[in-house]
Amino acid sequence: MTSGMAAVTSGRPILRARDVHKSFGDNEVLKGIDLDVFASEVVAILGPSGSGKSTLLRCFNQLERIDRGFVEVDGEQIGYRLSGGRLAPLGVRAVAAQRSKMGMVFQSFNLYPHMTVLQNVIEAPVGVHRIPRREAIATATDLIARVGLSDKLNAYPRQLSGGQQQRVAIARALAIRPKVLLFDEPTSALDPELVGEVLTTMRDLASQGLTMIVVTHEIGFAREAADRVVFMDGGHIVEQGRPDDVLVSPRHPRTRAFLSRFI
Amino acid sequence: MTADTPSHSPQTATGDAFDRPDDSLRNVAGAYRPIPFSRLALWAVVLLVAADFSAVVATNDNFGWPVVAEYFFSPIVLDGLFVTIWLAVVSMALGVVLGLPIAIARMSQDRLAQSLSWLFVWFFRGTPLLVQLILWYNLSFLFPSISLSIPFGPTLASWNTNDIITPVTAAIVGLALNEAAYMAEIIRGGLLSVDRGQMETAESFGMRPMRALWRIVIPQAMRSIVPPTGNQFISMIKATSLVSVIAMADLLYSVQSIYNRTFETIPMLFVAVLWYLLITSILSAVQARIERHYARGDRQIPQAAAKDRAATEQEAAG
């Protein structure tokens, strides 16, 4: 099903998904996904609504349980442990520990509205990673500066524009030094004039060698910033490869049909 | 009628903005402000009626104000007041402490936890508090002794029910369990009011469910939990008067014990009424402060936000 391996296939994959299936009731959303993501790689997942791309991302972070197959992050199977030939589900603590290695940016930002920008960013480092408060504040202040919001350190999310909120959400995800950074349609809930500032921030990160998996509708971003484009349709990966290949001369008719809508 | 409304005269336009002859007169800043005679008249009528009513109440000997004054701070009344307050505080605190896990259990995926919490709420919310109090007080009729044992197995410890169930314990158990059922529903409503994405986000960052509840969901739920909880606390203050039926000397029981002796029923009831009003007024003020605290992060309330901001600013600087 997977047509061709990645363009950047160097070293050990940081994320390995094999034969991932997921159903909601009778509706099978993922029908056997195989995907490798390598360190420092930026993978853009494209596809029409309902193709399963957001669900796939949520499975990576265990917000959804998969029904078949497995996902490995940093050499460790997520949600289960294989010992002595027996596959046992992990407890709440172990799952939390695995999740803490991944940063996630949501479509609707999901900042904690009762906390200031700074408090939002230090919450996981202090509360989950047990980093000393002072140190966490210093790191957070740097990260918030990096996304260009130094003057909003003590503002509350509701006092910020959508674009600013999403940049804070990115800083919050970076603050835990994630192995993989997951973006779930990060610009879909933004007013058109605010999309640019978020994409600029994401492009910066991409050029800094972070491992990113980005579910998006922004073809332009995928072409400029991604190392690889994965096109999904109907719960399958239909096509994947270098952005120039997949986006400029798609081989699969589904991909061609999808892309034609953006031209 | 020369109304001394300020600056009735037209102001001079700055620049050439008001370029037509009447434009400066049209400036709404200089508009005539009529005196609201009808509103003032209404105020006068209401104040007059209130004053007359106060005078009637104050001069009516049947109210027995001197008696009210005499007993307002009497030791028996103050003892009763003290019992009412601590009973309400303890029962309310227990109600919240029990209500929270019941609310969480009702919302959990676990069928056993769901059923048990549902059963608890169903019983304690579904029967009159008065009946519950009397049942607890008379528990020894049902179970002469209470023992801790393994079901169908050996007994570990045993007590005589009458030694455990005093008016105090019956009152606390009765009020607290009843309150827990109501608080569970209030807390559940509050938790439901928080966007599901918040819990997901916290968990996706590796927070364990209990920590995510405590740090992220509950603080946001508090905005809708506090107002009905204030209601409950005020109801609780008054509900404690029910414990007079199980011979617990609360505020109402104390004034009753006095008027049973002196036959000054109305003045003594007014002693209780005034004390109840005083406590509930204080509670309302406290509630308003708590509500302001949990409204932080809300655009509409700048003072609370500014205060909170100052606190983190200091922290960031330190």
XYZ file of C-alpha atoms in Angstrom:
581
model
C 0.000 0.000 0.000
C 2.772 2.422 0.928
C 4.185 3.589 -2.337
C 7.915 4.066 -1.994
C 9.900 4.758 1.139
C 10.766 8.172 2.519
C 13.024 10.626 0.806
C 15.092 11.007 3.963
C 15.661 7.473 5.161
C 18.776 8.016 7.202
C 19.311 6.363 10.583
C 16.816 4.828 12.961
C 13.227 6.077 12.745
C 12.093 8.045 15.797
C 8.501 7.021 15.119
C 7.432 3.712 13.593
C 3.815 2.926 12.855
C 2.897 -0.479 11.472
C -0.496 -1.649 10.206
C -2.352 0.861 12.386
C -6.113 0.331 12.397
C -8.704 2.391 14.226
C -12.489 2.229 14.159
C -15.130 4.331 15.817
C -18.033 1.912 16.082
C -18.644 0.569 12.588
C -16.671 3.354 10.969
C -13.118 2.256 10.201
C -11.098 5.468 10.088
C -7.576 4.041 9.762
C -7.191 0.970 7.576
C -3.604 -0.089 7.987
C -1.127 2.762 8.220
C 2.625 2.161 7.900
C 4.785 5.192 8.536
C 8.372 5.916 9.563
C 9.480 9.332 10.738
C 13.175 10.013 11.197
C 14.959 12.381 13.561
C 14.935 16.014 12.423
C 12.452 15.202 9.703
C 9.441 17.400 8.964
C 6.546 15.345 7.675
C 3.421 17.037 6.366
C 0.292 14.900 6.265
C -2.234 16.102 3.712
C -5.581 14.756 2.688
C -9.275 15.533 2.463
C -11.465 15.831 5.587
C -12.323 12.422 6.978
C -9.222 10.804 5.506
C -8.082 9.885 9.020
C -5.059 12.180 9.290
C -6.064 13.850 12.574
C -7.038 10.494 14.044
C -3.619 9.119 13.127
C -1.954 11.990 14.967
C -4.163 11.441 18.006
C -3.244 7.743 17.976
C 0.452 8.673 18.077
C -0.183 10.585 21.303
C -2.523 7.938 22.747
C -5.519 10.246 22.746
C -7.088 7.361 20.841
C -6.371 3.673 21.346
C -5.499 1.758 18.184
C -7.304 -1.504 17.393
C -4.576 -3.288 15.477
C -0.899 -2.856 14.634
C 1.523 -0.868 16.771
C 3.263 2.462 17.143
C 6.791 2.871 18.435
C 8.252 6.182 19.564
C 11.961 6.450 20.257
C 12.299 2.674 20.275
C 9.498 2.136 22.777
C 6.080 0.742 21.894
C 3.384 3.157 23.015
C 0.614 1.964 25.286
C 1.985 -1.577 25.695
C 5.061 -3.457 26.850
C 6.354 -6.640 25.320
C 8.012 -8.852 27.907
C 8.587 -12.583 27.665
C 6.527 -12.842 24.509
C 3.480 -11.334 26.214
C 2.119 -7.921 25.221
C 0.693 -6.158 28.298
C -1.083 -2.791 28.353
C 0.745 -0.064 30.277
C -0.678 1.598 33.373
C -1.724 5.229 33.682
C 1.708 6.353 34.933
C 3.665 4.696 32.146
C 1.308 6.070 29.502
C 1.678 9.565 30.978
C 5.468 9.181 30.923
C 5.374 8.222 27.237
C 3.115 11.107 26.356
C 5.394 13.547 28.109
C 7.985 12.977 25.371
C 5.685 14.378 22.713
C 4.491 17.928 22.278
C 1.151 18.572 20.662
C -0.328 21.673 19.078
C -4.087 21.580 18.624
C -6.358 23.103 16.030
C -8.250 25.067 18.685
C -5.080 26.020 20.628
C -6.412 24.610 23.928
C -4.406 26.973 26.100
C -5.335 26.808 29.774
C -7.573 29.900 30.050
C -7.116 30.345 33.798
C -3.349 30.613 33.494
C -1.172 33.363 32.062
C 1.011 32.767 29.009
C 4.021 32.070 31.230
C 2.036 29.730 33.504
C 0.760 27.847 30.451
C 4.277 27.256 29.203
C 5.819 26.184 32.531
C 2.932 23.920 33.609
C 4.212 20.664 32.085
C 7.945 21.298 32.651
C 7.366 22.011 36.355
C 4.459 19.663 37.018
C 5.395 16.682 34.865
C 9.116 16.920 34.153
C 10.003 18.204 37.641
C 12.239 20.949 36.305
C 12.986 23.561 38.995
C 10.548 26.461 38.716
C 13.217 29.112 38.264
C 14.867 27.198 35.453
C 11.505 26.478 33.793
C 10.603 30.175 33.904
C 13.920 31.098 32.268
C 13.435 28.528 29.486
C 9.806 29.528 28.999
C 10.720 33.211 28.773
C 13.222 32.397 26.008
C 10.702 30.273 24.119
C 7.998 32.913 24.377
C 10.517 35.428 23.014
C 11.274 33.042 20.152
C 7.631 33.046 19.089
C 7.675 36.834 19.368
C 5.434 37.330 22.390
C 7.769 38.645 25.089
C 5.360 41.484 25.823
C 2.507 39.012 26.493
C 4.255 36.960 29.174
C 1.633 37.764 31.789
C -1.406 38.110 29.561
C -4.242 35.611 29.720
C -5.095 33.574 26.606
C -8.429 35.330 26.130
C -6.594 38.640 25.799
C -4.631 37.349 22.782
C -5.538 36.970 19.107
C -5.884 33.475 17.666
C -2.481 33.646 16.026
C -0.836 34.737 19.257
C -2.594 31.958 21.164
C -1.351 29.362 18.696
C 2.214 30.701 18.994
C 1.955 30.363 22.775
C 0.684 26.813 22.252
C 3.786 26.122 20.142
C 6.048 27.541 22.858
C 4.221 25.356 25.392
C 4.845 22.267 23.254
C 8.517 23.180 22.829
C 8.996 23.715 26.562
C 8.963 19.987 27.267
C 11.858 19.386 24.794
C 9.764 16.882 22.806
C 11.224 14.038 20.781
C 8.453 14.643 18.282
C 6.265 17.688 17.838
C 2.740 16.946 16.590
C 0.638 19.632 14.900
C -3.067 18.950 14.375
C -4.248 21.431 11.726
C -2.587 24.318 13.587
C -3.894 27.055 11.289
C -7.394 25.787 10.486
C -9.105 27.758 13.254
C -7.337 31.024 12.442
C -8.521 34.087 10.570
C -6.748 34.189 7.180
C -4.609 37.193 8.111
C -3.270 35.383 11.192
C -2.209 32.174 9.433
C 1.064 33.691 8.226
C 2.525 34.436 11.670
C 1.945 30.855 12.843
C 3.393 29.343 9.667
C 6.467 31.575 10.002
C 7.026 30.280 13.523
C 6.630 26.694 12.311
C 9.046 27.258 9.423
C 11.627 28.524 11.917
C 11.261 25.365 13.964
C 11.492 23.163 10.884
C 14.796 24.762 9.943
C 16.139 24.175 13.450
C 16.125 20.428 13.139
C 13.044 19.550 15.204
C 11.161 16.399 14.345
C 7.694 17.513 13.325
C 4.576 15.761 12.079
C 2.174 18.339 10.711
C -1.405 17.590 9.716
C -2.315 20.578 7.588
C -4.238 22.026 4.683
C -1.473 24.526 3.939
C 0.007 23.219 0.686
C 2.425 26.161 0.577
C 3.841 25.305 3.975
C 4.154 21.632 3.038
C 6.076 22.518 -0.103
C 8.486 24.956 1.546
C 9.062 23.485 4.977
C 8.398 19.749 4.801
C 11.015 17.125 3.999
C 8.315 14.694 3.057
C 4.655 14.900 2.182
C 2.300 12.072 3.093
C -1.038 12.061 1.326
C -3.886 10.210 3.027
C -7.293 9.279 1.714
C -9.998 6.963 3.086
C -7.859 5.707 5.961
C -4.883 4.786 3.756
C -1.598 6.443 2.917
C -2.070 6.828 -0.813
C 1.206 8.433 -1.725
C 4.276 9.879 -0.071
C 7.569 11.397 -1.078
C 9.483 14.663 -1.508
C 7.178 17.698 -1.649
C 8.320 18.551 -5.157
C 7.343 15.106 -6.384
C 4.054 14.613 -4.567
C 2.780 18.183 -4.861
C 4.041 19.020 -8.326
C 3.676 15.723 -10.150
C 1.423 13.457 -8.090
C 1.169 9.897 -9.351
C -2.073 8.872 -7.694
C -5.343 10.168 -9.180
C -6.690 10.852 -5.649
C -3.753 13.116 -4.887
C -4.163 14.865 -8.216
C -7.871 15.431 -7.554
C -7.180 16.797 -4.070
C -4.416 19.128 -5.176
C -6.367 20.463 -8.152
C -8.725 22.144 -5.705
C -5.924 24.361 -4.436
C -4.815 25.698 -7.809
C -37.020 75.323 36.683
C -33.420 76.090 35.908
C -31.638 72.793 35.701
C -27.994 73.227 36.586
C -26.833 70.643 34.098
C -23.170 71.124 33.296
C -21.957 72.753 30.090
C -25.302 73.302 28.454
C -23.674 75.683 26.010
C -22.238 74.362 22.769
C -18.547 73.585 22.792
C -16.238 75.045 20.241
C -15.265 72.499 17.646
C -11.593 71.712 17.438
C -10.353 72.063 13.912
C -12.688 72.175 10.960
C -14.603 68.962 11.791
C -17.854 70.848 12.511
C -18.061 72.634 9.205
C -21.765 73.377 8.828
C -23.599 76.136 10.730
C -25.436 73.942 13.338
C -22.798 71.242 13.631
C -21.345 72.421 16.940
C -24.846 72.488 18.428
C -25.355 68.903 17.255
C -22.354 67.689 19.236
C -23.929 65.146 21.599
C -21.379 66.033 24.280
C -23.379 69.197 24.904
C -26.804 67.551 24.886
C -29.427 68.620 27.424
C -29.796 66.116 30.272
C -33.359 66.022 31.602
C -33.892 65.513 35.330
C -35.573 62.103 35.855
C -38.539 63.365 37.883
C -40.543 60.171 37.639
C -37.623 58.079 38.963
C -37.085 60.516 41.828
C -40.772 60.386 42.669
C -40.661 56.617 42.739
C -37.670 56.688 45.074
C -39.484 59.114 47.359
C -42.563 56.875 47.521
C -40.527 53.748 48.228
C -38.446 55.462 50.924
C -41.585 56.871 52.536
C -43.254 53.457 52.679
C -40.060 51.909 54.031
C -39.729 54.575 56.707
C -43.361 54.175 57.737
C -43.031 50.395 57.873
C -39.845 50.685 59.968
C -41.592 53.068 62.362
C -44.534 50.693 62.722
C -42.241 47.755 63.390
C -40.074 49.739 65.795
C -42.958 51.106 67.835
C -45.087 47.946 67.863
C -44.656 46.553 71.367
C -45.582 43.040 70.191
C -42.197 42.727 68.491
C -40.611 43.079 71.900
C -37.431 44.808 70.755
C -36.146 45.289 74.303
C -36.396 41.500 74.725
C -34.594 40.980 71.420
C -31.812 43.275 72.615
C -31.667 41.582 76.002
C -31.218 38.055 74.592
C -29.287 38.876 71.412
C -25.947 38.249 73.101
C -27.151 35.925 75.851
C -24.804 32.943 76.475
C -27.473 30.378 75.528
C -28.121 32.073 72.177
C -24.406 32.494 71.481
C -23.785 28.819 72.315
C -26.553 27.848 69.893
C -25.139 30.180 67.271
C -21.731 28.593 67.692
C -23.220 25.100 67.254
C -25.083 26.213 64.122
C -21.932 27.671 62.580
C -19.555 24.818 63.287
C -22.142 22.211 62.374
C -22.741 23.953 59.034
C -19.013 24.383 58.378
C -18.114 20.782 59.241
C -21.061 19.296 57.317
C -20.410 21.501 54.322
C -16.694 20.666 54.303
C -17.451 16.944 54.532
C -20.119 17.352 51.869
C -17.613 18.899 49.452
C -14.866 16.404 50.308
C -17.269 13.484 49.714
C -19.057 15.134 46.803
C -15.911 15.568 44.705
C -14.994 11.866 44.434
C -18.666 10.990 43.907
C -18.841 13.489 41.033
C -15.633 12.094 39.535
C -16.935 8.544 39.970
C -20.176 9.428 38.196
C -18.206 10.778 35.249
C -15.718 7.922 35.090
C -15.745 5.173 32.472
C -15.889 2.559 35.210
C -19.350 0.990 35.467
C -18.967 0.002 39.124
C -17.946 3.524 40.192
C -20.756 4.978 38.076
C -23.419 2.727 39.606
C -22.330 3.187 43.205
C -22.173 6.977 42.935
C -25.518 7.044 41.151
C -27.047 4.945 43.958
C -25.629 7.305 46.596
C -27.027 10.407 44.932
C -30.328 8.684 44.223
C -30.908 7.833 47.895
C -29.558 10.873 49.705
C -31.064 13.409 47.333
C -34.298 11.506 47.007
C -35.353 11.400 50.655
C -36.164 14.328 52.989
C -33.266 15.546 55.098
C -35.486 15.509 58.182
C -36.198 11.805 57.678
C -32.505 11.080 57.164
C -31.604 12.901 60.392
C -34.198 11.002 62.418
C -33.102 7.691 60.869
C -29.459 8.302 61.754
C -30.428 9.335 65.262
C -32.456 6.155 65.694
C -29.964 3.898 63.972
C -29.791 1.684 67.083
C -33.336 0.463 66.400
C -32.127 -0.947 63.086
C -28.662 -2.026 64.114
C -28.106 -2.333 67.880
C -24.403 -2.804 67.265
C -22.077 -1.795 64.476
C -19.229 -4.075 63.571
C -16.376 -4.067 61.130
C -16.136 -7.460 59.482
C -15.292 -9.285 56.294
C -18.587 -10.002 54.444
C -19.842 -13.438 55.626
C -16.503 -13.746 57.441
C -15.019 -12.959 60.827
C -15.756 -9.753 62.768
C -12.797 -7.441 63.261
C -14.309 -4.890 65.663
C -17.696 -4.101 67.122
C -19.333 -1.118 68.825
C -22.607 -0.430 70.536
C -24.589 1.839 68.190
C -25.843 4.030 70.997
C -22.262 4.782 72.023
C -21.418 6.064 68.561
C -24.624 7.798 67.525
C -25.020 10.882 69.663
C -27.033 13.919 68.533
C -23.755 15.409 67.287
C -22.676 12.450 65.163
C -26.198 11.864 63.867
C -26.424 15.531 62.874
C -23.021 15.586 61.154
C -23.526 12.280 59.343
C -27.054 13.229 58.266
C -26.205 16.718 57.056
C -22.888 15.748 55.438
C -24.190 12.766 53.462
C -27.197 14.722 52.250
C -24.950 17.631 51.301
C -22.499 15.308 49.537
C -25.274 14.138 47.214
C -26.107 17.705 46.205
C -22.472 18.798 45.985
C -21.666 15.792 43.790
C -24.242 16.982 41.266
C -23.041 20.585 41.456
C -19.412 19.550 40.979
C -20.341 17.206 38.145
C -22.136 20.076 36.414
C -19.052 22.227 36.857
C -16.711 19.583 35.469
C -19.008 19.085 32.481
C -18.895 22.812 31.748
C -15.159 22.656 31.015
C -14.204 22.000 27.387
C -13.137 18.377 26.858
C -10.086 19.580 24.982
C -8.614 20.873 28.236
C -8.386 17.410 29.789
C -7.050 16.005 26.514
C -4.410 18.680 26.263
C -3.237 18.179 29.830
C -3.078 14.423 29.296
C -1.291 14.763 25.968
C 1.432 16.664 27.834
C 1.891 13.704 30.142
C -0.164 14.878 33.110
C -1.786 12.036 34.975
C -5.593 12.226 35.024
C -5.802 13.245 38.695
C -3.250 16.011 38.284
C -4.960 17.210 35.101
C -8.256 17.376 37.012
C -6.699 19.232 39.908
C -4.565 21.720 37.975
C -6.508 22.268 34.773
C -10.146 21.155 34.925
C -11.250 21.921 38.487
C -9.933 25.525 38.551
C -11.980 26.202 35.422
C -14.996 24.318 36.760
C -14.919 26.462 39.912
C -16.504 29.336 38.006
C -19.722 27.386 37.709
C -19.325 25.468 40.986
C -18.963 28.440 43.345
C -22.348 30.190 42.908
C -24.520 27.104 43.581
C -22.146 26.073 46.384
C -22.731 29.447 48.025
C -26.441 28.706 47.758
C -25.887 25.314 49.347
C -23.885 26.763 52.216
C -26.605 29.292 52.959
C -29.214 26.523 52.789
C -27.006 24.490 55.097
C -26.910 27.262 57.722
C -30.676 27.179 57.772
C -30.932 23.394 57.415
C -29.012 23.013 60.661
C -32.196 24.229 62.374
C -33.639 20.789 61.549
C -31.252 19.184 64.038
C -33.317 20.692 66.856
C -35.593 17.650 66.314
C -32.805 15.338 67.483
C -32.150 17.438 70.577
C -29.087 19.150 69.266
C -28.774 22.648 70.765
C -28.362 24.785 67.637
C -29.421 28.426 67.321
C -33.108 27.654 66.787
C -33.170 25.062 69.582
C -31.589 27.630 71.947
C -34.155 30.330 71.300
C -36.926 27.732 71.556
C -35.603 26.648 74.922
C -35.783 30.255 76.056
C -39.293 31.046 74.783
C -40.635 27.766 76.113
C -39.722 29.212 79.507
C -40.535 32.928 79.011
C -43.342 32.639 76.412
C -41.709 35.489 74.451
C -41.963 33.515 71.233
C -41.878 36.306 68.622
C -38.988 38.323 70.078
C -36.905 35.174 70.509
C -37.600 34.077 66.915
C -36.450 37.515 65.830
C -33.192 36.980 67.708
C -32.661 33.859 65.557
C -33.828 35.563 62.342
C -31.396 38.449 62.803
C -28.498 36.086 63.486
C -29.314 33.929 60.447
C -29.485 37.050 58.266
C -26.174 38.285 59.633
C -24.363 35.002 58.882
C -25.819 34.636 55.404
C -24.905 38.252 54.581
C -21.292 37.590 55.543
C -21.308 34.391 53.482
C -22.660 36.230 50.446
C -19.807 38.727 50.679
C -17.255 35.915 50.953
C -18.833 34.192 47.949
C -18.545 37.348 45.849
C -14.814 37.501 46.617
C -14.270 33.856 45.693
C -16.171 34.339 42.441
C -13.943 37.259 41.541
C -10.876 35.104 42.176
C -11.994 32.374 39.794
C -13.019 34.877 37.131
C -9.352 35.606 36.427
C -8.333 35.127 32.832
C -11.676 36.518 31.834
C -11.462 39.665 29.760
C -14.406 41.279 31.482
C -12.819 41.481 34.910
C -9.645 43.509 34.755
C -8.953 43.996 38.493
C -8.705 40.299 39.340
C -6.564 39.713 36.273
C -4.258 42.609 37.116
C -3.760 41.329 40.647
C -2.954 37.836 39.464
C -0.654 39.195 36.803
C 1.275 41.215 39.356
C 1.849 38.015 41.307
C 3.358 36.096 38.363
C 5.324 39.155 37.290
C 7.023 39.167 40.667
C 7.650 35.469 40.321
C 9.140 35.895 36.855
C 11.343 38.703 38.084
C 12.430 36.848 41.226
